[in-house]
Structures are given as C-alpha cells and as structure tokens.
Tab-separated table of C-alpha atoms in Angstrom:
chain	number	residue	atom	x	y	z
A	1	MET	CA	194.657	28.325	122.110
A	2	LYS	CA	193.604	31.842	123.084
A	3	ASN	CA	192.870	34.873	120.955
A	4	ALA	CA	194.559	38.251	121.443
A	5	TYR	CA	191.976	39.535	123.947
A	6	GLU	CA	192.234	36.420	126.113
A	7	ILE	CA	196.035	36.467	126.081
A	8	ILE	CA	196.139	39.893	127.759
A	9	GLY	CA	193.378	38.912	130.207
A	10	THR	CA	190.054	40.149	128.833
A	11	ASN	CA	187.581	39.480	125.999
A	12	GLN	CA	186.178	41.294	122.984
A	13	TYR	CA	182.732	41.828	124.544
A	14	VAL	CA	184.126	43.774	127.545
A	15	VAL	CA	186.209	46.026	125.288
A	16	ASP	CA	183.325	46.679	122.871
A	17	LYS	CA	181.068	47.770	125.759
A	18	LEU	CA	183.439	50.610	126.742
A	19	ALA	CA	182.093	53.958	125.581
A	20	THR	CA	185.082	55.808	124.136
A	21	GLU	CA	188.281	54.988	122.300
A	22	ASP	CA	190.298	56.526	125.145
A	23	GLU	CA	188.653	54.185	127.647
A	24	LYS	CA	189.378	51.201	125.442
A	25	TYR	CA	192.975	52.288	124.956
A	26	MET	CA	193.620	52.782	128.683
A	27	PHE	CA	191.789	49.567	129.606
A	28	LEU	CA	193.800	47.414	127.171
A	29	LEU	CA	197.063	49.086	128.146
A	30	ARG	CA	196.344	48.427	131.832
A	31	LYS	CA	195.455	44.794	131.113
A	32	LYS	CA	198.676	44.303	129.169
A	33	LYS	CA	200.818	45.862	131.917
A	34	THR	CA	199.098	43.820	134.660
A	35	ARG	CA	199.584	40.581	132.730
A	36	ILE	CA	203.262	41.280	131.993
A	37	GLU	CA	203.936	42.298	135.600
A	38	MET	CA	202.440	39.026	136.844
A	39	LEU	CA	204.468	36.945	134.372
A	40	THR	CA	207.636	38.903	135.185
A	41	ARG	CA	207.204	38.203	138.915
A	42	LYS	CA	206.890	34.494	138.164
A	43	LEU	CA	209.940	34.672	135.917
A	44	ASP	CA	212.010	36.363	138.646
A	45	GLU	CA	210.924	33.712	141.162
A	46	ARG	CA	211.930	30.858	138.846
A	47	GLN	CA	215.299	32.473	138.126
A	48	ASP	CA	215.968	32.887	141.857
A	49	GLN	CA	215.101	29.225	142.410
A	50	LEU	CA	217.367	28.184	139.549
A	51	ALA	CA	220.357	29.935	141.143
A	52	SER	CA	220.137	27.747	144.250
A	53	ILE	CA	218.827	24.428	142.891
A	54	LYS	CA	221.089	21.381	143.059
A	55	ASP	CA	218.920	18.622	141.593
A	56	TYR	CA	219.630	18.146	137.881
A	57	ARG	CA	216.118	17.116	136.839
A	58	ARG	CA	214.560	19.957	138.832
A	59	GLU	CA	216.987	22.356	137.172
A	60	LEU	CA	215.920	21.223	133.704
A	61	LYS	CA	212.260	21.646	134.668
A	62	LEU	CA	212.896	25.181	135.955
A	63	GLN	CA	214.730	26.125	132.776
A	64	GLU	CA	211.752	24.921	130.732
A	65	GLU	CA	209.400	27.020	132.889
A	66	ILE	CA	211.646	30.076	132.414
A	67	ARG	CA	211.621	29.658	128.614
A	68	ASN	CA	207.825	29.343	128.639
A	69	LEU	CA	207.414	32.482	130.758
A	70	GLU	CA	209.756	34.469	128.483
A	71	TYR	CA	207.689	33.291	125.508
A	72	GLU	CA	204.415	34.300	127.234
A	73	ILE	CA	205.724	37.815	127.907
A	74	GLN	CA	206.577	38.231	124.214
A	75	LEU	CA	203.173	36.824	123.283
A	76	VAL	CA	201.335	39.346	125.471
A	77	ASP	CA	203.209	42.208	123.774
A	78	TYR	CA	202.361	40.807	120.361
A	79	ALA	CA	198.685	40.200	121.223
A	80	TYR	CA	198.372	43.760	122.514
A	81	SER	CA	199.789	45.168	119.268
A	82	LEU	CA	196.933	43.482	117.355
A	83	ILE	CA	194.182	45.252	119.316
A	84	ALA	CA	195.844	48.377	120.753
A	85	ASP	CA	193.924	50.920	118.662
A	86	SER	CA	190.613	51.093	116.828
A	87	GLU	CA	192.050	50.444	113.372
A	88	SER	CA	193.987	47.378	114.473
A	89	ARG	CA	190.985	46.056	116.405
A	90	GLU	CA	188.680	46.570	113.456
A	91	ILE	CA	190.876	44.423	111.250
A	92	TYR	CA	191.494	41.821	113.950
A	93	ASN	CA	187.800	41.633	114.961
A	94	ALA	CA	186.748	41.182	111.344
A	95	SER	CA	189.114	38.246	111.046
A	96	LEU	CA	187.984	36.926	114.435
A	97	ASN	CA	184.294	37.067	113.541
A	98	ARG	CA	184.818	35.790	110.012
A	99	GLN	CA	186.483	32.668	111.357
A	100	GLY	CA	183.927	32.068	114.089
A	101	GLN	CA	186.115	33.204	116.989
A	102	SER	CA	188.946	30.926	115.853
A	103	ASP	CA	191.542	33.571	115.008
A	104	GLN	CA	193.887	32.317	117.690
A	105	ILE	CA	197.537	33.231	118.120
A	106	GLU	CA	199.522	30.019	117.803
A	107	ASP	CA	203.064	31.331	117.595
A	108	ILE	CA	204.957	34.608	117.562
A	109	SER	CA	206.579	33.500	114.297
A	110	ARG	CA	203.257	34.329	112.584
A	111	LYS	CA	204.272	37.971	113.006
A	112	VAL	CA	206.347	37.581	109.850
A	113	ASP	CA	203.130	36.922	107.921
A	114	ILE	CA	200.972	39.487	109.742
A	115	ASP	CA	203.143	42.535	110.322
A	116	ASN	CA	204.234	43.039	106.740
A	117	ALA	CA	203.419	45.770	104.247
A	118	TYR	CA	200.198	44.099	103.069
A	119	ARG	CA	198.971	43.775	106.636
A	120	VAL	CA	199.778	47.421	107.438
A	121	LEU	CA	197.672	48.468	104.438
A	122	SER	CA	194.818	46.186	105.615
A	123	PHE	CA	194.926	43.764	102.685
A	124	LEU	CA	193.617	40.285	103.449
A	125	HIS	CA	195.721	37.275	102.494
A	126	ASP	CA	193.586	36.356	99.480
A	127	GLU	CA	193.684	39.940	98.138
A	128	VAL	CA	197.421	40.277	97.608
A	129	THR	CA	197.870	38.067	94.538
A	130	ASN	CA	196.474	40.351	91.815
A	131	LEU	CA	196.778	43.819	93.304
A	132	SER	CA	196.979	46.797	90.974
A	133	ASP	CA	199.093	49.892	91.585
A	134	GLU	CA	195.897	51.955	91.699
A	135	GLU	CA	194.358	49.798	94.450
A	136	VAL	CA	197.474	50.009	96.614
A	137	LEU	CA	197.554	53.813	96.220
A	138	ARG	CA	193.832	54.106	96.982
A	139	ARG	CA	194.168	51.991	100.143
A	140	LYS	CA	197.125	54.085	101.326
A	141	ASP	CA	195.245	57.358	100.789
A	142	ILE	CA	192.111	56.128	102.595
A	143	LEU	CA	194.013	54.942	105.651
A	144	ILE	CA	196.089	58.113	105.940
A	145	GLU	CA	192.981	60.264	105.581
A	146	GLN	CA	191.301	58.324	108.418
A	147	HIS	CA	194.277	58.848	110.713
A	148	GLU	CA	194.624	62.533	109.817
A	149	LYS	CA	190.945	63.146	110.661
A	150	SER	CA	191.397	61.327	113.973
A	151	ILE	CA	194.486	63.413	114.761
A	152	GLU	CA	192.606	66.643	114.002
A	153	MET	CA	189.742	65.644	116.318
A	154	LEU	CA	192.190	64.586	119.048
A	155	LYS	CA	194.063	67.896	118.838
A	156	ASN	CA	190.767	69.767	119.302
A	157	ARG	CA	189.994	67.611	122.343
A	158	LEU	CA	193.504	68.281	123.650
A	159	GLU	CA	192.924	72.027	123.568
A	160	GLU	CA	189.668	71.569	125.472
A	161	ALA	CA	191.327	69.271	128.015
A	162	LYS	CA	194.045	71.849	128.712
A	163	LYS	CA	191.357	74.247	129.939
A	164	GLY	CA	190.332	71.846	132.711
A	165	SER	CA	191.871	71.326	136.148
A	166	GLY	CA	192.855	68.593	138.625
A	167	SER	CA	194.460	65.163	138.269
A	168	LYS	CA	191.746	63.990	135.888
A	169	ARG	CA	192.789	66.767	133.480
A	170	PHE	CA	196.408	65.562	133.549
A	171	ARG	CA	195.429	61.926	132.824
A	172	GLU	CA	193.154	62.998	129.992
A	173	ILE	CA	195.866	65.170	128.404
A	174	GLU	CA	198.432	62.357	128.575
A	175	SER	CA	195.953	59.891	127.133
A	176	ILE	CA	195.130	62.174	124.193
A	177	LYS	CA	198.809	62.864	123.513
A	178	GLY	CA	199.441	59.123	123.483
A	179	ASN	CA	196.649	58.579	120.965
A	180	ILE	CA	197.983	61.351	118.721
A	181	ALA	CA	201.477	59.865	118.787
A	182	LEU	CA	200.032	56.417	118.050
A	183	ARG	CA	198.239	57.654	114.931
A	184	GLU	CA	201.243	59.660	113.743
A	185	ASN	CA	203.332	56.495	113.976
A	186	LYS	CA	200.644	54.606	112.066
A	187	ILE	CA	200.884	57.143	109.232
A	188	LYS	CA	204.651	56.603	109.097
A	189	GLU	CA	204.111	52.820	108.968
A	190	ILE	CA	201.551	53.186	106.171
A	191	LEU	CA	203.878	55.360	104.079
A	192	SER	CA	206.765	52.951	104.640
A	193	ALA	CA	204.581	49.969	103.698
A	194	TYR	CA	203.283	51.734	100.589
A	195	ASN	CA	206.812	52.529	99.413
A	196	GLN	CA	207.661	48.825	99.601
A	197	ILE	CA	204.728	47.576	97.469
A	198	ALA	CA	203.654	50.611	95.437
A	199	THR	CA	204.378	49.064	92.017
A	200	LYS	CA	204.217	45.604	90.490
A	201	GLU	CA	208.032	45.433	90.378
A	202	LYS	CA	208.345	46.447	94.040
A	203	ARG	CA	205.697	43.893	95.066
A	204	SER	CA	207.535	41.152	93.229
A	205	ALA	CA	210.834	42.008	94.960
A	206	TYR	CA	209.089	42.392	98.322
A	207	ASN	CA	207.409	38.990	97.998
A	208	ARG	CA	210.798	37.370	97.388
A	209	ARG	CA	212.147	39.031	100.541
A	210	LEU	CA	209.177	37.762	102.550
A	211	ILE	CA	209.797	34.203	101.375
A	212	SER	CA	213.471	34.486	102.276
A	213	LEU	CA	212.598	35.941	105.689
A	214	ARG	CA	210.245	33.067	106.462
A	215	GLU	CA	212.849	30.511	105.419
A	216	ASN	CA	215.513	32.166	107.588
A	217	GLU	CA	213.114	32.383	110.516
A	218	SER	CA	212.299	28.692	110.144
A	219	SER	CA	216.001	27.822	110.184
A	220	THR	CA	216.661	30.072	113.192
A	221	SER	CA	213.673	28.604	115.003
A	222	ARG	CA	215.000	25.060	114.503
A	223	ASP	CA	218.475	26.040	115.725
A	224	GLN	CA	216.983	27.602	118.835
A	225	GLU	CA	214.772	24.567	119.420
A	226	LEU	CA	217.755	22.205	119.215
A	227	LYS	CA	219.824	24.419	121.492
A	228	GLU	CA	217.102	24.591	124.133
A	229	LYS	CA	216.424	20.849	123.945
A	230	TYR	CA	219.983	19.512	123.982
A	231	GLN	CA	222.417	22.048	125.421
A	232	VAL	CA	223.643	20.955	128.836
A	233	PRO	CA	222.842	23.858	131.175
A	234	TYR	CA	226.136	23.929	133.037
A	235	GLN	CA	229.722	22.694	133.231
A	236	ASP	CA	232.331	22.819	135.971
A	237	ASN	CA	235.799	23.464	134.575
A	238	ASN	CA	237.279	22.760	138.015
A	239	LEU	CA	236.278	19.093	137.794
A	240	ILE	CA	239.053	18.037	135.402
A	241	ARG	CA	242.775	18.580	135.953
A	242	GLN	CA	244.253	16.663	133.009
A	243	VAL	CA	243.155	15.522	129.543
A	244	VAL	CA	245.018	13.419	126.975
A	245	TRP	CA	244.056	12.529	123.408
A	246	GLU	CA	244.747	8.909	122.376
A	247	PRO	CA	244.085	8.166	118.666
A	248	PHE	CA	243.097	4.635	117.566
A	249	ASP	CA	245.305	2.841	115.025
A	250	ASN	CA	242.499	0.629	113.695
A	251	HIS	CA	239.162	2.220	112.858
A	252	ASN	CA	236.629	-0.643	112.970
A	253	GLN	CA	233.398	0.663	111.467
A	254	ILE	CA	229.937	-0.661	112.209
A	255	GLY	CA	226.824	0.121	110.184
A	256	ILE	CA	223.369	0.347	111.714
A	257	LEU	CA	220.004	0.913	110.058
A	258	ARG	CA	217.265	3.238	111.259
A	259	GLU	CA	213.624	2.251	110.955
A	260	ASP	CA	213.195	4.738	108.084
A	261	GLY	CA	215.910	2.940	106.099
A	262	THR	CA	218.690	5.487	106.714
A	263	LYS	CA	222.083	3.894	107.209
A	264	VAL	CA	224.359	5.284	109.916
A	265	THR	CA	228.018	4.269	110.079
A	266	ILE	CA	229.956	4.550	113.340
A	267	GLU	CA	233.755	4.735	113.275
A	268	PRO	CA	235.693	5.003	116.572
A	269	ILE	CA	238.711	7.247	115.943
A	270	GLY	CA	240.182	7.798	119.411
A	271	ARG	CA	239.434	8.639	123.008
A	272	ILE	CA	239.914	11.402	125.522
A	273	ALA	CA	241.403	10.130	128.761
A	274	TYR	CA	240.962	12.420	131.736
A	275	ARG	CA	241.784	12.733	135.416
A	276	ASN	CA	239.704	14.702	137.887
A	277	PHE	CA	240.909	16.535	140.991
A	278	GLN	CA	240.305	13.434	143.128
A	279	ASN	CA	242.762	11.568	140.850
A	280	ILE	CA	239.944	9.400	139.492
A	281	THR	CA	240.406	8.611	135.813
A	282	GLY	CA	237.880	8.159	133.048
A	283	GLU	CA	237.581	8.223	129.297
A	284	VAL	CA	235.135	9.094	126.551
A	285	THR	CA	235.354	7.773	122.985
A	286	ALA	CA	235.321	9.899	119.850
A	287	TYR	CA	233.378	8.620	116.833
A	288	ARG	CA	233.059	9.742	113.254
A	289	ILE	CA	229.345	9.372	112.469
A	290	PHE	CA	228.497	9.010	108.755
A	291	ARG	CA	224.925	9.536	107.498
A	292	ASN	CA	222.951	10.781	104.512
A	293	LEU	CA	221.516	14.234	105.109
A	294	GLY	CA	219.404	15.953	102.481
A	295	GLY	CA	220.696	13.627	99.779
A	296	LYS	CA	224.350	14.231	100.662
A	297	GLU	CA	226.763	12.018	102.569
A	298	THR	CA	228.015	13.832	105.649
A	299	TRP	CA	229.820	13.097	108.895
A	300	ASP	CA	230.203	14.528	112.386
A	301	ILE	CA	232.632	13.972	115.243
A	302	CYS	CA	230.664	12.930	118.328
A	303	TYR	CA	231.595	11.651	121.780
A	304	SER	CA	230.089	8.927	123.923
A	305	ASN	CA	230.830	5.379	125.094
A	306	LEU	CA	228.787	3.061	122.919
A	307	SER	CA	228.725	-0.674	123.521
A	308	PHE	CA	229.669	-2.193	120.162
A	309	PRO	CA	229.006	-5.802	121.277
A	310	ASP	CA	225.376	-4.840	121.931
A	311	LEU	CA	225.072	-3.510	118.359
A	312	TYR	CA	226.205	-6.730	116.652
A	313	LYS	CA	224.194	-9.692	115.481
A	314	ASN	CA	225.029	-13.184	116.680
A	315	PRO	CA	226.871	-14.811	113.733
A	316	GLU	CA	225.305	-18.195	114.476
A	317	THR	CA	221.670	-17.210	115.084
A	318	GLY	CA	221.507	-13.984	113.092
A	319	GLU	CA	219.713	-12.390	116.041
A	320	PHE	CA	220.748	-9.116	117.655
A	321	GLU	CA	222.814	-9.470	120.796
A	322	ASN	CA	220.703	-6.665	122.301
A	323	GLU	CA	217.884	-5.687	119.942
A	324	GLU	CA	216.355	-2.990	122.205
A	325	TYR	CA	219.737	-1.302	122.626
A	326	TYR	CA	220.330	-1.449	118.864
A	327	LYS	CA	216.930	0.106	118.113
A	328	TYR	CA	217.419	2.904	120.628
A	329	VAL	CA	220.901	3.790	119.382
A	330	ALA	CA	219.848	3.700	115.728
A	331	ASN	CA	216.584	5.619	115.985
A	332	ASN	CA	217.008	7.862	119.035
A	333	PHE	CA	220.559	8.244	120.251
A	334	LEU	CA	221.973	8.700	116.734
A	335	SER	CA	218.945	10.494	115.296
A	336	ASP	CA	219.558	13.578	113.158
A	337	ASP	CA	218.221	15.831	115.932
A	338	ASN	CA	220.463	14.308	118.598
A	339	ILE	CA	223.568	14.510	116.400
A	340	GLU	CA	222.848	18.115	115.419
A	341	GLY	CA	221.950	18.985	119.015
A	342	SER	CA	225.302	17.602	120.200
A	343	ARG	CA	227.005	20.535	118.458
A	344	TYR	CA	225.857	22.702	121.353
A	345	ASN	CA	227.823	20.381	123.684
A	346	ARG	CA	231.118	20.222	121.745
A	347	GLY	CA	229.848	17.052	120.042
A	348	TYR	CA	228.964	15.270	123.279
A	349	LEU	CA	226.001	12.909	122.811
A	350	GLY	CA	225.758	11.801	126.427
A	351	GLU	CA	225.463	8.140	127.402
A	352	VAL	CA	222.877	5.441	126.710
A	353	ASN	CA	221.522	4.310	130.075
A	354	VAL	CA	218.645	2.050	131.061
A	355	GLU	CA	215.884	2.626	133.603
A	356	LYS	CA	214.671	0.020	136.081
A	357	GLU	CA	211.758	-0.811	133.780
A	358	GLY	CA	214.236	-1.655	131.029
A	359	ARG	CA	213.674	1.442	128.901
A	360	TYR	CA	216.756	3.101	127.417
A	361	PHE	CA	217.259	6.850	127.665
A	362	THR	CA	219.888	9.482	126.806
A	363	ASP	CA	221.746	10.605	129.906
A	364	LEU	CA	223.559	13.961	129.804
A	365	ARG	CA	224.399	14.101	133.502
A	366	ASN	CA	228.053	13.067	133.265
A	367	ILE	CA	229.483	16.580	133.492
A	368	GLU	CA	233.032	15.219	133.824
A	369	GLU	CA	232.882	13.753	130.301
A	370	LEU	CA	231.535	16.958	128.813
A	371	THR	CA	234.101	19.057	130.689
A	372	ALA	CA	236.933	16.802	129.486
A	373	ILE	CA	235.747	17.210	125.875
A	374	THR	CA	235.541	20.982	126.316
A	375	LYS	CA	239.040	21.208	127.819
A	376	MET	CA	240.505	19.040	125.057
A	377	THR	CA	238.787	21.131	122.362
A	378	GLU	CA	240.032	24.382	123.914
A	379	LYS	CA	243.516	22.912	124.205
A	380	TYR	CA	243.668	22.099	120.493
A	381	LEU	CA	242.228	25.459	119.511
A	382	LYS	CA	244.857	27.208	121.608
A	383	GLU	CA	247.656	25.122	120.066
A	384	GLU	CA	246.389	25.842	116.541
A	385	LYS	CA	246.280	29.566	117.302
A	386	GLU	CA	249.815	29.550	118.719
A	387	GLU	CA	251.118	27.603	115.720
A	388	GLY	CA	249.433	30.087	113.405
A	389	GLU	CA	250.972	33.056	115.207
A	390	GLU	CA	254.414	31.449	115.083
A	391	TYR	CA	254.019	30.801	111.343
A	392	GLU	CA	252.973	34.429	110.678
A	393	GLN	CA	256.090	35.732	112.390
C-alpha cells in the first residue's frame, strides 16, 4: 500500500526539498490535480466502453474497473488533505517517520478515525484516554496562535506582492490568498473541534458518537459491498409479456447443513410462470429459506430452480446423490452473503450451473427470470396499492 505522498504521485523527500511553503502548496496541488485528471480520463473511457459493450462478463469487469477508479479519485482527495499544508504535513510526517514509513492509507473509511476532533487538535491516539480540560484548552490556544501568526505574516507578504507587476505577481497574490483562506478555515475547524471535546462530559458524549458513527459506517460499507458484488447490472423489461403466480399446495421442506454447522431449511412455496415476446415459456421457483442469523431464526423469500433430487441422500446407501452439488448449494449458493445479496435482485439468487471442469458456480445471466420476478413483484405492489386506495375511500 502507498502513503499519502505516493498516492498523489510524489514522495516526502521531493516535497521537503522545496524552499518555501508556497512552493510546496502549489506543487502538491498540481500533483493532486494531475493525478485526478488522469484517473477521470480513464473513468470516462471505461464508462464509454460500458455503454456499448454486449458481452456480460466483459461488462462485469468494466463495472469493477469503474468502481476502482471512483475509489482511487476519492483516495487522492483524501491523501491530499493529509499533507496539503505545513501543519497537516508535520503531523502526518511525524506519524510516517515514527512508524518507519509504514503509515499507509488502507481505506477511506479510516477518515472516521482520523478527521475527528482529537485529530484536528493534533492529539495522538494514545493521548486521548486521560485528557484534562486544561490540556485540551492549551492545545487549542497553541494551534490558533500558530495559525494567527502565519496569517499575519501572509498578509504582510500579500501587501508586498500587490506592489509588483506581471503575471508572476498575479500568481503570487492568488497563492497567498489561498494560504490565508486555508489557515482561516483551520482556525474554524479547531474552534469547532474544541467545542466538541472541551470538557470531560463533552468528551464522553463525543466518544459515544464516534463509536456509533463507526458502527453505522461498517454497516453501510457491508451493504454497499453486497450491492456491488451481487446486484445484476441490467434488466430488460421488454423481454417478458406475461407473468402468473402459481402457489404450491404442498410445501415439502428439505434441510441442509453448512460446513460450519448452520442448518438451512428450504421450502418451495410456489412458482412464477412467464412468457416472453417470442411466446417461449419458462418458470422460476420461489422458496422460503429458513436459517439462524445472529442467534435468531429468520427467513427470506428467494427465487431459483434448485434440483431437490441432487440434495437428497440415497436411502439405501446413505450417500449423497450429488455430494458436490449439495456442498455448493449449502455453503456457497445459500450462504448468508448470497441470500442477503439477493435482496438487491428482488430475491433472485440466480441458478447453480456447472463448468466443463465440473466446478459449480452461481449464474446470474438469466435476465428473463429476474425480469419475470421484477414484473410479478411490481404487479403485486400495484394491486396492494389499489386495494389500499379503494379501502380508504
């Protein structure tokens, strides 16, 4: 993994060798802009390719590249914020050197831990446990005094720069104004951070909010990960002309066991029969999937076409009719991630298919099945809404 300097396309040594703070500021800003422009061009190219691609596997690969490029652009912005000015660099460099050049940026989610009130006031992680009100106040006053002195010096330089002439004068004036604005914003951040952790009571409440924020971010991150991994990228509502729901009278359950000991019960409850615009018919089965999640029994409605005979054991030999199929369905196809990910596809799990080498895999390419499920779901939602409106009248 790279550190903040490397992410924007330079290194600490090059920046340290620059003579003035203005030169460092302009150099880092230029590096950031160049890096983002290059990534943005790549992103635009991939998006143009995606608009015209027909191959499903190539489309999935392009979407993955697009997500990675979007992430890199955010990462460049974040890396730049860590080293944009002398105060930020001083703190970041100290951490970098203290850890033997191993202060690498692993994920943007770390911003929750870094860009909080303690970080703004330059407290290290191991300093925050037993802070006193006096130490927080002292740190706030020192930092503001440093910025105010820098602003005063910059304003004097600004007056001198205004006396000059030519294009160089204009660039110098704009650079100084930018530095003044940067430090004024830093003072606002410091005051805001201080107000959040000024007293023991405020620090206690703030720490609880931080914990809650991290938990929420973790949950949001998992939701996004599942959505990106499982959501089918497209549907074609013009594929299907008719859908019909056919409930099953007898619900024959079958229980399967994952390798970790979790029992999963599968109960077929009905099927969606559909007809496409070429008058070709098909169907997809609806299952109620029971499992234990977080110590609680839960169930989900999912759609696929599982082969029950392949999940049974031979009553005479006690051997599985198709052990590899059973293992794949139990541990992969009906894993917690796959079931939860199916929610982004109206409950559609896809199909269990087998490659030439005999390996099973989850196939989400049957867009007709997914479209039929979507149309049936929308049909029922519309009927429920109409019934509700009729009842209200």
